[in-house]
Amino acid sequence: MKFSQLTLFPLGMIKGFRSRFNKAHFRAQYPTFLLLEITERCNCRCRMCRIWENKERKELDINDFERLFRDPLWRNLRILSLTGGEPFLRHDLIDIILLAARHLPRLERISFPSNGILTKHIMDTVKAILSSLPAHIDFKIGISIDGVEDVHDQMRGVPGAYEKATETVRQLKSLNAPNFSVGILSLITKETIPNLRNAHEIFKSLTSEITYTIATQSPFFGNLETDIKPFTSEEKNALIHFINKTLIPEFPEKSYLYDKYKEHILKDKRTYPCLAGYLSAYVDVRGNLLPCHYVGDDFIITNIFDSSDTLEKAWFSKNAKAVRMRMEEHPYCDNCSNNCDSRNLIYEDFWDFFFYLLSHPAIPLAAFKKILKSKRK
């Protein structure tokens, strides 16, 4: 259910109190956000992600997804984020999305990233999805573009990847559907920092929806042994300057996230709340249910093929509570720069966002002005 601006603050305070209380006691709630890995196949050879090297190709089939979406655990799910690998390599991607729309009663948004290489296939698939997706469900695709052309191609390990990705953004922007949008997802690494401003100007010529994420290491990406290294003090200063002078002024609606990035850079740790294992969940390509994708298999709660339990029962079990308790000491949680459930975080754990607004009163006004300006166009 969507609420008016007048109810946002009191409802947010209530939700925030409930979220904080339950987390303090390691008690789960029904998830409102699900990150779902649908494939490990990928047609890129990224240096900062080694998913493409995985030899095991086991994937859930369409019957498995139907079983998954029918589970009562998802009764309050509002946001479904698909991930991979490259989601468009699933020949049944349309069927997966329409199954979710059919079986998840409170679903409001479906989103996923893509490397944008398969332009024609992506266009055909998106058109088919939009022709059948209910109008009340927002559908968003983020095309991953990491810096200027030569940097992006080197990071993705595919010559011409930049040209194909930018062309995909252009073509997707031409689609006229009120519930569809396309943005650019850009990863910040040591390689991209020298050309952040130049790349950003190019991105703005393609779309107004741009989201940056700081690269991190985790078992999910298989990049623990790769050359992702900490930023130098000069790189940190350059990144903070970019955030202060470019991102926050141009994207006031995302300033909470970007301000937290600054704190993360300065303190070398995450400083904002996380709902993983409480109101956010992750299901991997083999059907394992985990709190999130950054933690490893040691934190599996159950599997959809475990006939003894529904996911709902397992999520609220003593075993799941023990998993959440162990996550408090997990080293990747401090290092996490993940923003995939930031929208869910603001909605469900409102307090941190509310106190940010109190200390930055100009931000809501700037965001409101930007919204009005966009509506006039």
Tab-separated table of C-alpha atoms in Angstrom:
chain	number	residue	atom	x	y	z
A	1	MET	CA	0.000	0.000	0.000
A	2	LYS	CA	1.237	3.482	-0.870
A	3	PHE	CA	0.746	6.301	1.603
A	4	SER	CA	0.420	10.058	1.223
A	5	GLN	CA	3.144	12.466	2.318
A	6	LEU	CA	1.002	13.446	5.336
A	7	THR	CA	1.141	9.909	6.748
A	8	LEU	CA	4.785	9.288	5.878
A	9	PHE	CA	6.310	10.725	9.049
A	10	PRO	CA	4.018	9.202	11.723
A	11	LEU	CA	3.909	5.889	9.885
A	12	GLY	CA	7.673	6.011	9.415
A	13	MET	CA	8.266	6.626	13.121
A	14	ILE	CA	6.066	3.654	14.018
A	15	LYS	CA	7.779	1.408	11.474
A	16	GLY	CA	11.177	2.640	12.636
A	17	PHE	CA	10.407	1.857	16.265
A	18	ARG	CA	9.178	-1.625	15.377
A	19	SER	CA	12.215	-2.276	13.199
A	20	ARG	CA	14.685	-1.133	15.880
A	21	PHE	CA	12.909	-3.092	18.616
A	22	ASN	CA	12.862	-6.314	16.612
A	23	LYS	CA	16.466	-5.950	15.547
A	24	ALA	CA	17.579	-5.360	19.131
A	25	HIS	CA	16.013	-8.733	19.962
A	26	PHE	CA	17.125	-10.493	16.726
A	27	ARG	CA	13.491	-10.971	15.726
A	28	ALA	CA	12.641	-11.101	12.037
A	29	GLN	CA	9.688	-9.482	10.325
A	30	TYR	CA	8.040	-10.427	7.054
A	31	PRO	CA	10.470	-9.181	4.366
A	32	THR	CA	9.491	-6.177	2.295
A	33	PHE	CA	12.557	-6.487	0.033
A	34	LEU	CA	13.885	-9.570	-1.762
A	35	LEU	CA	17.099	-9.807	-3.750
A	36	LEU	CA	16.778	-12.851	-5.997
A	37	GLU	CA	19.701	-14.320	-7.928
A	38	ILE	CA	18.328	-15.907	-11.087
A	39	THR	CA	21.571	-16.882	-12.852
A	40	GLU	CA	25.337	-16.975	-12.454
A	41	ARG	CA	25.879	-16.935	-16.207
A	42	CYS	CA	27.443	-13.738	-17.507
A	43	ASN	CA	28.720	-12.495	-20.859
A	44	CYS	CA	31.216	-10.102	-19.260
A	45	ARG	CA	34.604	-10.939	-17.758
A	46	CYS	CA	34.712	-8.336	-15.010
A	47	ARG	CA	37.907	-7.838	-13.028
A	48	MET	CA	35.985	-6.732	-9.903
A	49	CYS	CA	33.506	-9.642	-9.980
A	50	ARG	CA	34.266	-13.313	-10.592
A	51	ILE	CA	30.740	-14.704	-10.839
A	52	TRP	CA	31.389	-15.506	-14.503
A	53	GLU	CA	34.118	-17.952	-13.442
A	54	ASN	CA	31.664	-20.186	-11.540
A	55	LYS	CA	31.496	-23.576	-13.207
A	56	GLU	CA	28.318	-24.765	-11.498
A	57	ARG	CA	25.385	-23.864	-13.720
A	58	LYS	CA	22.495	-25.114	-11.619
A	59	GLU	CA	19.589	-22.665	-11.731
A	60	LEU	CA	16.046	-22.631	-10.441
A	61	ASP	CA	13.549	-23.445	-13.182
A	62	ILE	CA	10.198	-21.797	-13.710
A	63	ASN	CA	8.397	-24.317	-11.482
A	64	ASP	CA	10.881	-23.582	-8.710
A	65	PHE	CA	10.161	-19.862	-9.009
A	66	GLU	CA	6.446	-20.505	-8.765
A	67	ARG	CA	7.051	-22.508	-5.599
A	68	LEU	CA	9.237	-19.723	-4.262
A	69	PHE	CA	6.780	-16.886	-4.934
A	70	ARG	CA	3.864	-18.833	-3.447
A	71	ASP	CA	5.583	-19.122	-0.072
A	72	PRO	CA	3.742	-17.144	2.633
A	73	LEU	CA	7.021	-15.495	3.685
A	74	TRP	CA	6.501	-12.928	0.910
A	75	ARG	CA	3.071	-11.730	2.048
A	76	ASN	CA	4.372	-8.158	2.627
A	77	LEU	CA	6.965	-8.010	-0.156
A	78	ARG	CA	6.991	-4.625	-1.919
A	79	ILE	CA	10.299	-4.610	-3.794
A	80	LEU	CA	11.783	-7.436	-5.869
A	81	SER	CA	15.324	-6.968	-7.153
A	82	LEU	CA	16.656	-9.595	-9.544
A	83	THR	CA	20.377	-10.143	-9.900
A	84	GLY	CA	22.939	-12.366	-11.587
A	85	GLY	CA	25.157	-12.883	-13.515
A	86	GLU	CA	23.396	-11.227	-16.411
A	87	PRO	CA	19.594	-11.525	-15.953
A	88	PHE	CA	18.889	-11.214	-19.691
A	89	LEU	CA	20.665	-14.542	-20.288
A	90	ARG	CA	17.615	-16.270	-18.768
A	91	HIS	CA	15.410	-17.288	-21.697
A	92	ASP	CA	12.424	-17.329	-19.325
A	93	LEU	CA	13.040	-13.914	-17.726
A	94	ILE	CA	9.614	-12.701	-18.859
A	95	ASP	CA	7.914	-15.688	-17.232
A	96	ILE	CA	9.803	-15.149	-13.947
A	97	ILE	CA	8.759	-11.506	-13.758
A	98	LEU	CA	5.121	-12.220	-14.590
A	99	LEU	CA	5.027	-15.026	-12.002
A	100	ALA	CA	6.230	-12.578	-9.382
A	101	ALA	CA	3.601	-10.051	-10.404
A	102	ARG	CA	0.909	-12.722	-10.185
A	103	HIS	CA	1.820	-14.271	-6.835
A	104	LEU	CA	3.210	-11.387	-4.740
A	105	PRO	CA	0.102	-9.482	-3.617
A	106	ARG	CA	1.810	-6.287	-2.387
A	107	LEU	CA	4.520	-6.008	-5.005
A	108	GLU	CA	5.175	-2.411	-6.072
A	109	ARG	CA	8.515	-2.535	-7.852
A	110	ILE	CA	10.706	-4.899	-9.882
A	111	SER	CA	14.238	-3.870	-10.756
A	112	PHE	CA	17.511	-5.390	-11.852
A	113	PRO	CA	20.909	-4.500	-13.289
A	114	SER	CA	22.219	-5.447	-16.711
A	115	ASN	CA	25.531	-5.016	-18.494
A	116	GLY	CA	23.550	-3.826	-21.518
A	117	ILE	CA	25.557	-5.773	-24.087
A	118	LEU	CA	22.662	-7.617	-25.758
A	119	THR	CA	20.860	-4.511	-26.994
A	120	LYS	CA	18.325	-6.056	-29.382
A	121	HIS	CA	17.488	-8.955	-27.070
A	122	ILE	CA	17.087	-6.547	-24.146
A	123	MET	CA	14.753	-4.298	-26.132
A	124	ASP	CA	12.598	-7.207	-27.310
A	125	THR	CA	12.391	-8.650	-23.805
A	126	VAL	CA	11.538	-5.348	-22.106
A	127	LYS	CA	8.799	-4.604	-24.651
A	128	ALA	CA	7.279	-8.027	-24.012
A	129	ILE	CA	7.418	-7.525	-20.238
A	130	LEU	CA	5.782	-4.092	-20.441
A	131	SER	CA	2.981	-5.445	-22.626
A	132	SER	CA	1.912	-7.799	-19.814
A	133	LEU	CA	3.146	-6.306	-16.536
A	134	PRO	CA	0.361	-4.770	-14.401
A	135	ALA	CA	0.498	-0.976	-14.530
A	136	HIS	CA	0.687	-0.610	-10.735
A	137	ILE	CA	4.113	-2.313	-10.634
A	138	ASP	CA	7.078	-0.074	-11.401
A	139	PHE	CA	9.704	-1.699	-13.583
A	140	LYS	CA	13.260	-0.372	-13.596
A	141	ILE	CA	16.462	-1.497	-15.289
A	142	GLY	CA	19.887	-0.191	-14.347
A	143	ILE	CA	22.546	-0.467	-17.028
A	144	SER	CA	25.999	-0.850	-15.498
A	145	ILE	CA	28.541	1.605	-16.926
A	146	ASP	CA	31.763	2.039	-15.006
A	147	GLY	CA	33.481	5.183	-16.182
A	148	VAL	CA	34.594	6.430	-19.581
A	149	GLU	CA	34.851	4.116	-22.568
A	150	ASP	CA	38.341	2.632	-22.225
A	151	VAL	CA	38.043	2.252	-18.447
A	152	HIS	CA	34.664	0.533	-18.705
A	153	ASP	CA	35.818	-1.908	-21.394
A	154	GLN	CA	38.913	-2.818	-19.379
A	155	MET	CA	36.915	-3.367	-16.193
A	156	ARG	CA	34.280	-5.451	-17.977
A	157	GLY	CA	36.822	-7.446	-19.982
A	158	VAL	CA	34.818	-7.087	-23.215
A	159	PRO	CA	35.925	-4.798	-26.066
A	160	GLY	CA	33.031	-2.616	-27.186
A	161	ALA	CA	31.040	-3.158	-23.977
A	162	TYR	CA	30.776	0.599	-23.368
A	163	GLU	CA	29.405	1.339	-26.822
A	164	LYS	CA	26.802	-1.415	-26.531
A	165	ALA	CA	25.750	-0.395	-23.002
A	166	THR	CA	25.288	3.270	-23.901
A	167	GLU	CA	23.299	2.319	-26.996
A	168	THR	CA	21.062	0.124	-24.850
A	169	VAL	CA	20.370	3.066	-22.525
A	170	ARG	CA	19.457	5.261	-25.515
A	171	GLN	CA	17.048	2.713	-26.930
A	172	LEU	CA	15.425	1.892	-23.587
A	173	LYS	CA	14.896	5.610	-22.970
A	174	SER	CA	12.759	5.713	-26.105
A	175	LEU	CA	10.171	3.363	-24.612
A	176	ASN	CA	7.047	5.208	-23.587
A	177	ALA	CA	5.610	3.434	-20.565
A	178	PRO	CA	4.575	5.273	-17.380
A	179	ASN	CA	5.696	2.422	-15.105
A	180	PHE	CA	9.122	1.921	-16.727
A	181	SER	CA	12.429	3.701	-16.266
A	182	VAL	CA	16.070	3.071	-17.138
A	183	GLY	CA	19.050	4.361	-15.233
A	184	ILE	CA	22.814	3.984	-15.104
A	185	LEU	CA	24.522	2.091	-12.293
A	186	SER	CA	28.162	3.084	-11.934
A	187	LEU	CA	30.714	1.350	-9.753
A	188	ILE	CA	33.342	3.516	-8.070
A	189	THR	CA	36.801	1.939	-8.005
A	190	LYS	CA	40.393	3.145	-8.070
A	191	GLU	CA	40.240	2.980	-11.869
A	192	THR	CA	37.144	5.181	-12.212
A	193	ILE	CA	38.016	7.956	-9.733
A	194	PRO	CA	40.354	9.918	-12.074
A	195	ASN	CA	37.538	10.356	-14.635
A	196	LEU	CA	34.472	10.594	-12.405
A	197	ARG	CA	33.471	14.054	-13.566
A	198	ASN	CA	33.940	13.342	-17.283
A	199	ALA	CA	32.019	10.078	-17.032
A	200	HIS	CA	29.250	11.766	-15.080
A	201	GLU	CA	28.717	14.376	-17.808
A	202	ILE	CA	28.371	11.583	-20.360
A	203	PHE	CA	25.922	9.712	-18.127
A	204	LYS	CA	23.775	12.847	-17.750
A	205	SER	CA	23.481	13.095	-21.532
A	206	LEU	CA	21.954	9.615	-21.531
A	207	THR	CA	19.614	9.628	-18.526
A	208	SER	CA	18.717	11.627	-15.447
A	209	GLU	CA	18.697	8.495	-13.275
A	210	ILE	CA	22.250	7.739	-12.170
A	211	THR	CA	23.301	5.788	-9.096
A	212	TYR	CA	26.849	5.296	-7.877
A	213	THR	CA	28.057	2.442	-5.678
A	214	ILE	CA	31.429	2.002	-4.009
A	215	ALA	CA	33.060	-1.314	-4.965
A	216	THR	CA	33.504	-3.817	-2.171
A	217	GLN	CA	34.801	-7.329	-1.657
A	218	SER	CA	32.627	-10.262	-0.652
A	219	PRO	CA	32.219	-14.010	-1.239
A	220	PHE	CA	29.253	-13.223	-3.521
A	221	PHE	CA	31.475	-11.495	-6.081
A	222	GLY	CA	34.301	-13.981	-5.629
A	223	ASN	CA	36.692	-11.030	-5.635
A	224	LEU	CA	38.484	-11.546	-2.322
A	225	GLU	CA	41.766	-12.261	-4.110
A	226	THR	CA	41.480	-9.622	-6.846
A	227	ASP	CA	43.060	-6.204	-7.052
A	228	ILE	CA	40.267	-4.237	-5.346
A	229	LYS	CA	42.358	-2.347	-2.829
A	230	PRO	CA	41.552	0.445	-0.348
A	231	PHE	CA	41.502	3.997	-1.665
A	232	THR	CA	44.504	6.194	-1.008
A	233	SER	CA	43.987	9.426	0.938
A	234	GLU	CA	44.147	11.361	-2.360
A	235	GLU	CA	41.493	9.121	-3.917
A	236	LYS	CA	39.279	9.494	-0.853
A	237	ASN	CA	39.566	13.280	-1.044
A	238	ALA	CA	38.733	13.262	-4.757
A	239	LEU	CA	35.695	11.058	-4.160
A	240	ILE	CA	34.418	13.160	-1.254
A	241	HIS	CA	34.834	16.297	-3.375
A	242	PHE	CA	32.805	14.646	-6.166
A	243	ILE	CA	30.068	13.729	-3.708
A	244	ASN	CA	29.927	17.204	-2.159
A	245	LYS	CA	30.167	19.244	-5.349
A	246	THR	CA	28.311	17.031	-7.803
A	247	LEU	CA	26.219	14.196	-6.425
A	248	ILE	CA	24.492	15.848	-3.481
A	249	PRO	CA	23.630	19.105	-5.348
A	250	GLU	CA	22.409	17.244	-8.452
A	251	PHE	CA	20.639	14.382	-6.653
A	252	PRO	CA	19.187	15.762	-3.401
A	253	GLU	CA	16.726	12.861	-3.351
A	254	LYS	CA	19.732	10.506	-2.958
A	255	SER	CA	21.759	12.743	-0.662
A	256	TYR	CA	21.121	10.553	2.390
A	257	LEU	CA	22.843	7.639	0.652
A	258	TYR	CA	25.711	9.728	-0.691
A	259	ASP	CA	26.279	11.432	2.652
A	260	LYS	CA	26.560	7.982	4.218
A	261	TYR	CA	29.107	7.093	1.549
A	262	LYS	CA	31.227	9.990	2.776
A	263	GLU	CA	31.060	8.682	6.341
A	264	HIS	CA	31.975	5.222	5.088
A	265	ILE	CA	35.006	6.589	3.234
A	266	LEU	CA	36.222	8.596	6.215
A	267	LYS	CA	35.617	5.906	8.845
A	268	ASP	CA	36.279	2.833	6.672
A	269	LYS	CA	33.003	1.278	7.792
A	270	ARG	CA	29.291	1.386	7.131
A	271	THR	CA	27.483	3.881	9.379
A	272	TYR	CA	23.850	3.424	8.386
A	273	PRO	CA	21.386	0.677	9.362
A	274	CYS	CA	20.981	-2.618	7.570
A	275	LEU	CA	17.772	-4.648	7.351
A	276	ALA	CA	19.363	-7.878	6.080
A	277	GLY	CA	17.836	-10.855	7.835
A	278	TYR	CA	15.036	-8.756	9.276
A	279	LEU	CA	13.071	-6.955	6.539
A	280	SER	CA	15.387	-7.787	3.625
A	281	ALA	CA	16.180	-11.263	2.319
A	282	TYR	CA	18.234	-12.947	-0.368
A	283	VAL	CA	17.608	-16.157	-2.327
A	284	ASP	CA	20.514	-17.456	-4.383
A	285	VAL	CA	20.589	-19.316	-7.679
A	286	ARG	CA	20.408	-22.700	-5.895
A	287	GLY	CA	17.347	-21.766	-3.844
A	288	ASN	CA	19.142	-21.024	-0.578
A	289	LEU	CA	17.559	-18.415	1.693
A	290	LEU	CA	20.089	-16.071	3.340
A	291	PRO	CA	19.967	-12.694	5.093
A	292	CYS	CA	21.820	-11.038	2.190
A	293	HIS	CA	24.126	-11.764	-0.725
A	294	TYR	CA	27.354	-10.438	0.825
A	295	VAL	CA	27.601	-13.182	3.428
A	296	GLY	CA	28.669	-16.700	2.499
A	297	ASP	CA	27.082	-20.134	2.663
A	298	ASP	CA	27.757	-20.355	6.402
A	299	PHE	CA	24.717	-18.114	6.825
A	300	ILE	CA	22.183	-20.192	4.881
A	301	ILE	CA	18.864	-20.343	6.742
A	302	THR	CA	17.181	-22.997	4.579
A	303	ASN	CA	16.573	-24.050	0.979
A	304	ILE	CA	13.311	-23.985	-0.957
A	305	PHE	CA	13.742	-27.706	-1.645
A	306	ASP	CA	13.754	-28.535	2.073
A	307	SER	CA	10.364	-30.231	2.254
A	308	SER	CA	10.230	-30.065	6.046
A	309	ASP	CA	9.756	-26.280	6.180
A	310	THR	CA	8.183	-23.407	4.367
A	311	LEU	CA	10.523	-20.454	3.977
A	312	GLU	CA	8.193	-18.601	6.328
A	313	LYS	CA	8.687	-21.139	9.096
A	314	ALA	CA	12.462	-21.207	8.583
A	315	TRP	CA	12.749	-17.391	8.535
A	316	PHE	CA	11.166	-17.150	11.984
A	317	SER	CA	12.965	-20.190	13.416
A	318	LYS	CA	15.562	-20.375	16.197
A	319	ASN	CA	18.151	-21.302	13.584
A	320	ALA	CA	17.466	-18.081	11.675
A	321	LYS	CA	17.719	-16.087	14.894
A	322	ALA	CA	21.134	-17.651	15.525
A	323	VAL	CA	22.183	-16.647	11.994
A	324	ARG	CA	21.147	-13.048	12.633
A	325	MET	CA	23.105	-13.018	15.880
A	326	ARG	CA	26.240	-14.284	14.126
A	327	MET	CA	25.896	-11.581	11.478
A	328	GLU	CA	26.579	-8.958	14.125
A	329	GLU	CA	30.223	-10.083	14.079
A	330	HIS	CA	30.534	-10.645	10.337
A	331	PRO	CA	33.480	-8.631	8.893
A	332	TYR	CA	31.728	-7.966	5.575
A	333	CYS	CA	28.904	-6.118	7.294
A	334	ASP	CA	31.209	-3.300	8.356
A	335	ASN	CA	32.702	-3.177	4.862
A	336	CYS	CA	29.348	-3.265	3.076
A	337	SER	CA	28.583	-0.378	0.736
A	338	ASN	CA	25.521	-2.059	-0.716
A	339	ASN	CA	22.622	0.228	-1.618
A	340	CYS	CA	20.262	-2.308	-3.196
A	341	ASP	CA	17.657	-1.956	-0.427
A	342	SER	CA	18.204	1.753	0.362
A	343	ARG	CA	14.651	2.578	-0.688
A	344	ASN	CA	13.364	-0.155	1.606
A	345	LEU	CA	15.605	1.059	4.430
A	346	ILE	CA	14.201	4.595	4.330
A	347	TYR	CA	10.639	3.294	4.252
A	348	GLU	CA	10.978	0.611	6.904
A	349	ASP	CA	13.642	1.982	9.280
A	350	PHE	CA	12.791	5.665	9.067
A	351	TRP	CA	14.634	7.036	12.073
A	352	ASP	CA	18.129	7.347	10.670
A	353	PHE	CA	16.756	9.057	7.555
A	354	PHE	CA	14.551	11.335	9.666
A	355	PHE	CA	17.455	12.535	11.803
A	356	TYR	CA	19.471	13.105	8.633
A	357	LEU	CA	16.700	15.374	7.339
A	358	LEU	CA	16.619	17.265	10.640
A	359	SER	CA	20.336	17.988	10.393
A	360	HIS	CA	20.116	18.876	6.677
A	361	PRO	CA	16.895	20.933	6.361
A	362	ALA	CA	17.771	22.267	2.900
A	363	ILE	CA	17.765	18.766	1.390
A	364	PRO	CA	13.967	18.142	1.374
A	365	LEU	CA	13.378	21.553	-0.198
A	366	ALA	CA	15.958	20.904	-2.908
A	367	ALA	CA	14.441	17.490	-3.644
A	368	PHE	CA	10.927	19.001	-3.806
A	369	LYS	CA	12.102	21.692	-6.245
A	370	LYS	CA	13.707	19.054	-8.437
A	371	ILE	CA	10.480	17.021	-8.524
A	372	LEU	CA	8.433	20.090	-9.479
A	373	LYS	CA	10.909	21.014	-12.205
A	374	SER	CA	10.795	17.522	-13.699
A	375	LYS	CA	6.974	17.547	-13.750
A	376	ARG	CA	6.935	20.809	-15.713
A	377	LYS	CA	8.943	19.274	-18.535
